Amino acid sequence: MARIDLKDLTIRFGGFTAVDNVNLTVNDGEFAVYLGPSGCGKTTTLRAIAGLEQATSGDILFDGKRVNDLKPSERNIAMVFQFVSLYPNLSIAENIIFPLKARGMAKAEIARKLDWVTGVFKLGDELKRRPAALPPGARQKVALARAVIRDPAVLLLDEPLSAIDEQFREEMRWELGHLQRELGVTTIYVTHDQREAMSLADRIVLMNHSKIVQVAEPDRIFFQPSSVFAGQFIGSPSMNLIDLVPVAGGLRLGDSPVVLSQSELPPGITARGAVKLGIRPRDLRLVSGEGHALAVEDTFSVGRERFFTFTVSDQILQGTDHRTQPGAGSVTLVPEGMMFFDAETGLRITEAAA
């Protein structure tokens, strides 16, 4: 296995900067997931680690050794792409062992490795079949087996589940996480799907506009986002954002009558200028009775969850609950779920920063 260090990594294509001064360490055996919108630089970074793209500046190191000038074949990496590329005229077993035969490995060693990877991926019944006879999820599993059988120091996965039907994707997601923990191989996984990132990652590397926005464990990035972008990109439904208006005694929620008092705000926040409140739908509650000024506009239910909408400053906001009060018609905020962001920079305001 290997530790990967990216130091001041920048990649430009003409006048376009695809990766902008990225610094990151992926620890030996870690499952790191690059997450972000299309075009943010995550796949370009992955391809640079693989040796398929050349760094404009900066360094890529495996276990402290600079690999910028090494060919992909010299880096001991394996890569699995979004669309599976198997040889249709070869059996599953022949597809899996192909890279070992290309190396000229002894037949006995190839047989031993095939037995091992077949047990790990539970492919015994499919070995004699051809790729066309397998469902998409099983074909992707074969591609993973072919990558792993080489004993790579680094496994690079570029949206490997996005082309699979949803019914297979959930199963493959669980299997992939289990296999990575069993194998212990350093893994970098690229996706734009936050569910994949949250369920698979030891750490999420969140990117936007060619830069790393936040690196953190899934729970931390959900509950302690560093910016408006991180708060809204992670979570479904997305985090609500409300402009706060300074008034006597605190900050008012947009054009509503609701005022957050000084005791509900981080120290010194009223002196910072324009501030936004961020609150996730799960931290809003439906309540009955008078005294709650945020009126519910619409509700609908999916299973145990009830979704509801309300409006502040002509902005439609969304909340969720578990039908605790079927007839409730007003919304209240859970204080522990409130987060505050600088309206100009988009960065989260912590008590220390305030």
Coordinates of N, CA and C in Angstrom, one line a residue, residues 94-197:
E94 N -10.5 -15.4 -17.7 CA -9.5 -14.9 -18.6 C -9.3 -13.4 -18.6
N95 N -10.5 -12.7 -18.4 CA -10.4 -11.2 -18.2 C -9.7 -10.8 -17.0
I96 N -10.0 -11.6 -15.9 CA -9.4 -11.2 -14.6 C -7.8 -11.4 -14.6
I97 N -7.4 -12.5 -15.2 CA -6.0 -12.8 -15.1 C -5.2 -12.2 -16.3
F98 N -5.8 -11.5 -17.2 CA -5.1 -10.9 -18.3 C -3.9 -10.1 -17.9
P99 N -4.0 -9.2 -17.0 CA -2.8 -8.4 -16.6 C -1.6 -9.2 -16.1
L100 N -2.0 -10.3 -15.4 CA -0.9 -11.2 -14.9 C -0.2 -11.9 -16.1
K101 N -1.0 -12.4 -17.0 CA -0.4 -13.1 -18.2 C 0.4 -12.1 -19.0
A102 N 0.0 -10.8 -19.1 CA 0.7 -9.8 -19.8 C 2.1 -9.6 -19.2
R103 N 2.2 -9.8 -17.9 CA 3.4 -9.6 -17.2 C 4.3 -10.9 -17.3
G104 N 3.8 -12.0 -17.8 CA 4.6 -13.2 -17.9 C 4.7 -13.9 -16.6
M105 N 3.7 -13.8 -15.7 CA 3.7 -14.4 -14.4 C 3.5 -16.0 -14.6
A106 N 4.1 -16.7 -13.7 CA 4.1 -18.2 -13.8 C 2.6 -18.7 -13.6
K107 N 2.3 -19.8 -14.3 CA 0.9 -20.3 -14.3 C 0.4 -20.6 -12.9
A108 N 1.3 -21.2 -12.1 CA 0.9 -21.6 -10.7 C 0.6 -20.4 -9.9
E109 N 1.3 -19.3 -10.1 CA 1.1 -18.1 -9.3 C -0.2 -17.4 -9.8
I110 N -0.4 -17.5 -11.1 CA -1.7 -16.9 -11.6 C -2.9 -17.7 -11.1
A111 N -2.8 -19.0 -11.0 CA -3.9 -19.8 -10.5 C -4.1 -19.5 -9.0
R112 N -3.1 -19.3 -8.3 CA -3.2 -19.0 -6.8 C -3.9 -17.7 -6.7
K113 N -3.5 -16.7 -7.4 CA -4.1 -15.4 -7.3 C -5.6 -15.4 -7.8
L114 N -5.9 -16.1 -8.8 CA -7.2 -16.2 -9.3 C -8.1 -16.9 -8.2
D115 N -7.6 -17.9 -7.6 CA -8.4 -18.5 -6.5 C -8.7 -17.5 -5.4
W116 N -7.6 -16.7 -5.0 CA -7.8 -15.7 -4.0 C -8.8 -14.7 -4.3
V117 N -8.7 -14.1 -5.5 CA -9.6 -13.0 -5.9 C -11.0 -13.5 -6.1
T118 N -11.1 -14.7 -6.6 CA -12.5 -15.3 -6.8 C -13.2 -15.4 -5.5
G119 N -12.4 -15.8 -4.4 CA -13.0 -15.9 -3.1 C -13.4 -14.6 -2.5
V120 N -12.6 -13.6 -2.7 CA -12.8 -12.3 -2.2 C -14.1 -11.6 -2.9
F121 N -14.2 -11.8 -4.2 CA -15.3 -11.2 -4.9 C -16.4 -12.1 -5.2
K122 N -16.3 -13.3 -4.7 CA -17.4 -14.3 -4.8 C -17.9 -14.5 -6.3
L123 N -16.9 -14.8 -7.1 CA -17.1 -14.9 -8.5 C -17.1 -16.4 -9.1
G124 N -17.0 -17.3 -8.2 CA -16.8 -18.7 -8.6 C -17.8 -19.2 -9.7
D125 N -19.0 -18.9 -9.6 CA -20.0 -19.4 -10.5 C -20.0 -18.7 -11.9
E126 N -19.3 -17.5 -12.0 CA -19.3 -16.8 -13.2 C -18.0 -17.0 -14.0
L127 N -17.0 -17.7 -13.5 CA -15.7 -17.6 -14.1 C -15.7 -18.1 -15.6
K128 N -16.5 -19.1 -15.9 CA -16.5 -19.6 -17.3 C -17.4 -18.9 -18.2
R129 N -18.2 -17.9 -17.7 CA -19.1 -17.2 -18.6 C -18.4 -16.0 -19.3
R130 N -19.1 -15.4 -20.3 CA -18.6 -14.3 -21.0 C -19.2 -13.0 -20.4
P131 N -18.6 -11.9 -20.5 CA -19.1 -10.6 -20.0 C -20.5 -10.3 -20.4
A132 N -20.9 -10.6 -21.6 CA -22.3 -10.2 -22.1 C -23.3 -11.0 -21.3
A133 N -23.0 -12.1 -20.6 CA -24.0 -12.9 -19.9 C -24.2 -12.4 -18.5
L134 N -23.4 -11.4 -18.1 CA -23.5 -10.9 -16.7 C -24.3 -9.6 -16.6
P135 N -25.0 -9.3 -15.5 CA -25.6 -8.0 -15.4 C -24.6 -6.9 -15.1
P136 N -24.9 -5.6 -15.3 CA -23.9 -4.6 -15.2 C -23.2 -4.6 -13.9
G137 N -23.9 -4.8 -12.8 CA -23.2 -4.8 -11.5 C -22.1 -5.9 -11.4
A138 N -22.4 -7.1 -11.9 CA -21.4 -8.1 -11.9 C -20.2 -7.9 -12.8
R139 N -20.5 -7.2 -13.9 CA -19.4 -6.8 -14.8 C -18.4 -5.8 -14.2
Q140 N -19.0 -4.9 -13.4 CA -18.2 -3.9 -12.7 C -17.4 -4.6 -11.6
K141 N -17.9 -5.7 -11.0 CA -17.2 -6.4 -10.0 C -16.0 -7.2 -10.6
V142 N -16.2 -7.7 -11.8 CA -15.1 -8.3 -12.6 C -14.0 -7.3 -12.9
A143 N -14.4 -6.1 -13.3 CA -13.4 -5.1 -13.5 C -12.6 -4.7 -12.2
L144 N -13.3 -4.7 -11.1 CA -12.6 -4.5 -9.8 C -11.6 -5.6 -9.5
A145 N -12.1 -6.9 -9.7 CA -11.3 -8.0 -9.5 C -10.0 -8.0 -10.3
R146 N -10.2 -7.6 -11.6 CA -9.0 -7.5 -12.5 C -8.0 -6.5 -12.0
A147 N -8.5 -5.4 -11.5 CA -7.6 -4.4 -10.9 C -6.9 -4.8 -9.7
V148 N -7.6 -5.5 -8.8 CA -7.1 -5.9 -7.5 C -6.1 -7.0 -7.6
I149 N -6.3 -7.9 -8.6 CA -5.4 -9.1 -8.7 C -4.0 -8.7 -8.9
R150 N -3.7 -7.5 -9.4 CA -2.3 -7.1 -9.6 C -1.6 -6.6 -8.3
D151 N -2.3 -6.6 -7.2 CA -1.7 -6.1 -5.9 C -1.3 -4.7 -6.1
P152 N -2.1 -3.8 -6.5 CA -1.7 -2.4 -6.7 C -1.4 -1.7 -5.3
A153 N -0.5 -0.8 -5.3 CA -0.3 0.0 -4.1 C -1.4 1.1 -3.9
V154 N -2.1 1.5 -5.1 CA -3.1 2.5 -5.0 C -4.2 2.0 -6.0
L155 N -5.5 2.1 -5.5 CA -6.6 1.8 -6.4 C -7.4 3.1 -6.7
L156 N -7.5 3.4 -8.0 CA -8.2 4.6 -8.4 C -9.5 4.3 -9.1
L157 N -10.6 4.9 -8.6 CA -11.9 4.5 -9.1 C -12.6 5.8 -9.6
D158 N -12.9 5.8 -10.9 CA -13.5 7.0 -11.4 C -15.0 6.8 -11.7
E159 N -15.9 7.2 -10.8 CA -17.3 7.0 -10.9 C -17.7 5.6 -11.3
P160 N -17.2 4.5 -10.6 CA -17.4 3.2 -11.1 C -18.8 2.7 -11.1
L161 N -19.7 3.3 -10.3 CA -21.1 2.8 -10.1 C -22.1 3.6 -10.8
S162 N -21.7 4.7 -11.5 CA -22.7 5.7 -12.0 C -23.4 5.1 -13.2
A163 N -22.8 4.1 -13.9 CA -23.5 3.6 -15.1 C -24.3 2.3 -14.8
I164 N -24.4 2.0 -13.5 CA -25.1 0.8 -13.0 C -26.5 1.2 -12.6
D165 N -27.5 0.4 -12.9 CA -28.9 0.6 -12.4 C -29.0 0.7 -10.9
E166 N -29.9 1.5 -10.4 CA -30.0 1.8 -9.0 C -30.1 0.5 -8.2
Q167 N -30.9 -0.5 -8.7 CA -31.1 -1.7 -7.9 C -29.7 -2.4 -7.6
F168 N -28.8 -2.3 -8.6 CA -27.5 -2.9 -8.4 C -26.5 -2.0 -7.6
R169 N -26.7 -0.7 -7.7 CA -25.8 0.3 -7.2 C -25.7 0.2 -5.7
E170 N -26.9 0.0 -5.0 CA -26.9 -0.1 -3.6 C -26.1 -1.3 -3.1
E171 N -26.3 -2.4 -3.8 CA -25.6 -3.6 -3.4 C -24.1 -3.5 -3.6
M172 N -23.7 -2.9 -4.8 CA -22.3 -2.7 -5.1 C -21.6 -1.8 -4.2
R173 N -22.3 -0.7 -3.8 CA -21.8 0.2 -2.8 C -21.4 -0.4 -1.5
W174 N -22.2 -1.3 -1.0 CA -21.9 -2.0 0.2 C -20.8 -2.9 0.0
E175 N -20.8 -3.7 -1.1 CA -19.7 -4.6 -1.4 C -18.4 -3.9 -1.5
L176 N -18.4 -2.8 -2.2 CA -17.1 -2.1 -2.5 C -16.5 -1.6 -1.2
G177 N -17.3 -1.1 -0.3 CA -16.8 -0.6 1.0 C -16.2 -1.8 1.8
H178 N -17.0 -2.9 1.8 CA -16.5 -4.1 2.5 C -15.2 -4.6 1.9
L179 N -15.1 -4.7 0.6 CA -13.9 -5.2 0.0 C -12.7 -4.3 0.3
Q180 N -12.9 -3.0 0.2 CA -11.8 -2.1 0.5 C -11.2 -2.3 1.9
R181 N -12.1 -2.4 2.8 CA -11.7 -2.6 4.2 C -10.9 -4.0 4.4
E182 N -11.4 -5.0 3.6 CA -10.8 -6.3 3.7 C -9.4 -6.3 3.1
L183 N -9.3 -5.6 1.9 CA -8.0 -5.6 1.2 C -7.0 -4.6 1.8
G184 N -7.5 -3.5 2.4 CA -6.7 -2.5 3.0 C -5.9 -1.7 2.0
V185 N -6.3 -1.6 0.7 CA -5.5 -0.9 -0.3 C -5.9 0.6 -0.3
T186 N -4.9 1.4 -0.4 CA -5.2 2.9 -0.5 C -6.0 3.2 -1.7
T187 N -7.2 3.8 -1.5 CA -8.2 3.9 -2.5 C -8.6 5.4 -2.6
I188 N -8.7 5.9 -3.9 CA -9.2 7.2 -4.2 C -10.4 7.0 -5.1
Y189 N -11.5 7.5 -4.7 CA -12.8 7.3 -5.5 C -13.4 8.6 -5.8
V190 N -13.7 8.8 -7.1 CA -14.3 10.0 -7.6 C -15.8 9.8 -7.8
T191 N -16.6 10.8 -7.4 CA -18.0 10.7 -7.6 C -18.6 12.1 -7.4
H192 N -19.8 12.3 -8.0 CA -20.6 13.5 -7.8 C -21.8 13.2 -6.9
D193 N -21.9 11.9 -6.5 CA -23.0 11.4 -5.8 C -22.7 11.4 -4.3
Q194 N -23.4 12.3 -3.5 CA -23.1 12.5 -2.1 C -23.4 11.2 -1.3
R195 N -24.4 10.4 -1.7 CA -24.7 9.2 -1.0 C -23.6 8.2 -1.0
E196 N -22.9 8.1 -2.2 CA -21.8 7.2 -2.3 C -20.6 7.7 -1.4
A197 N -20.4 9.0 -1.5 CA -19.3 9.6 -0.6 C -19.6 9.4 0.8

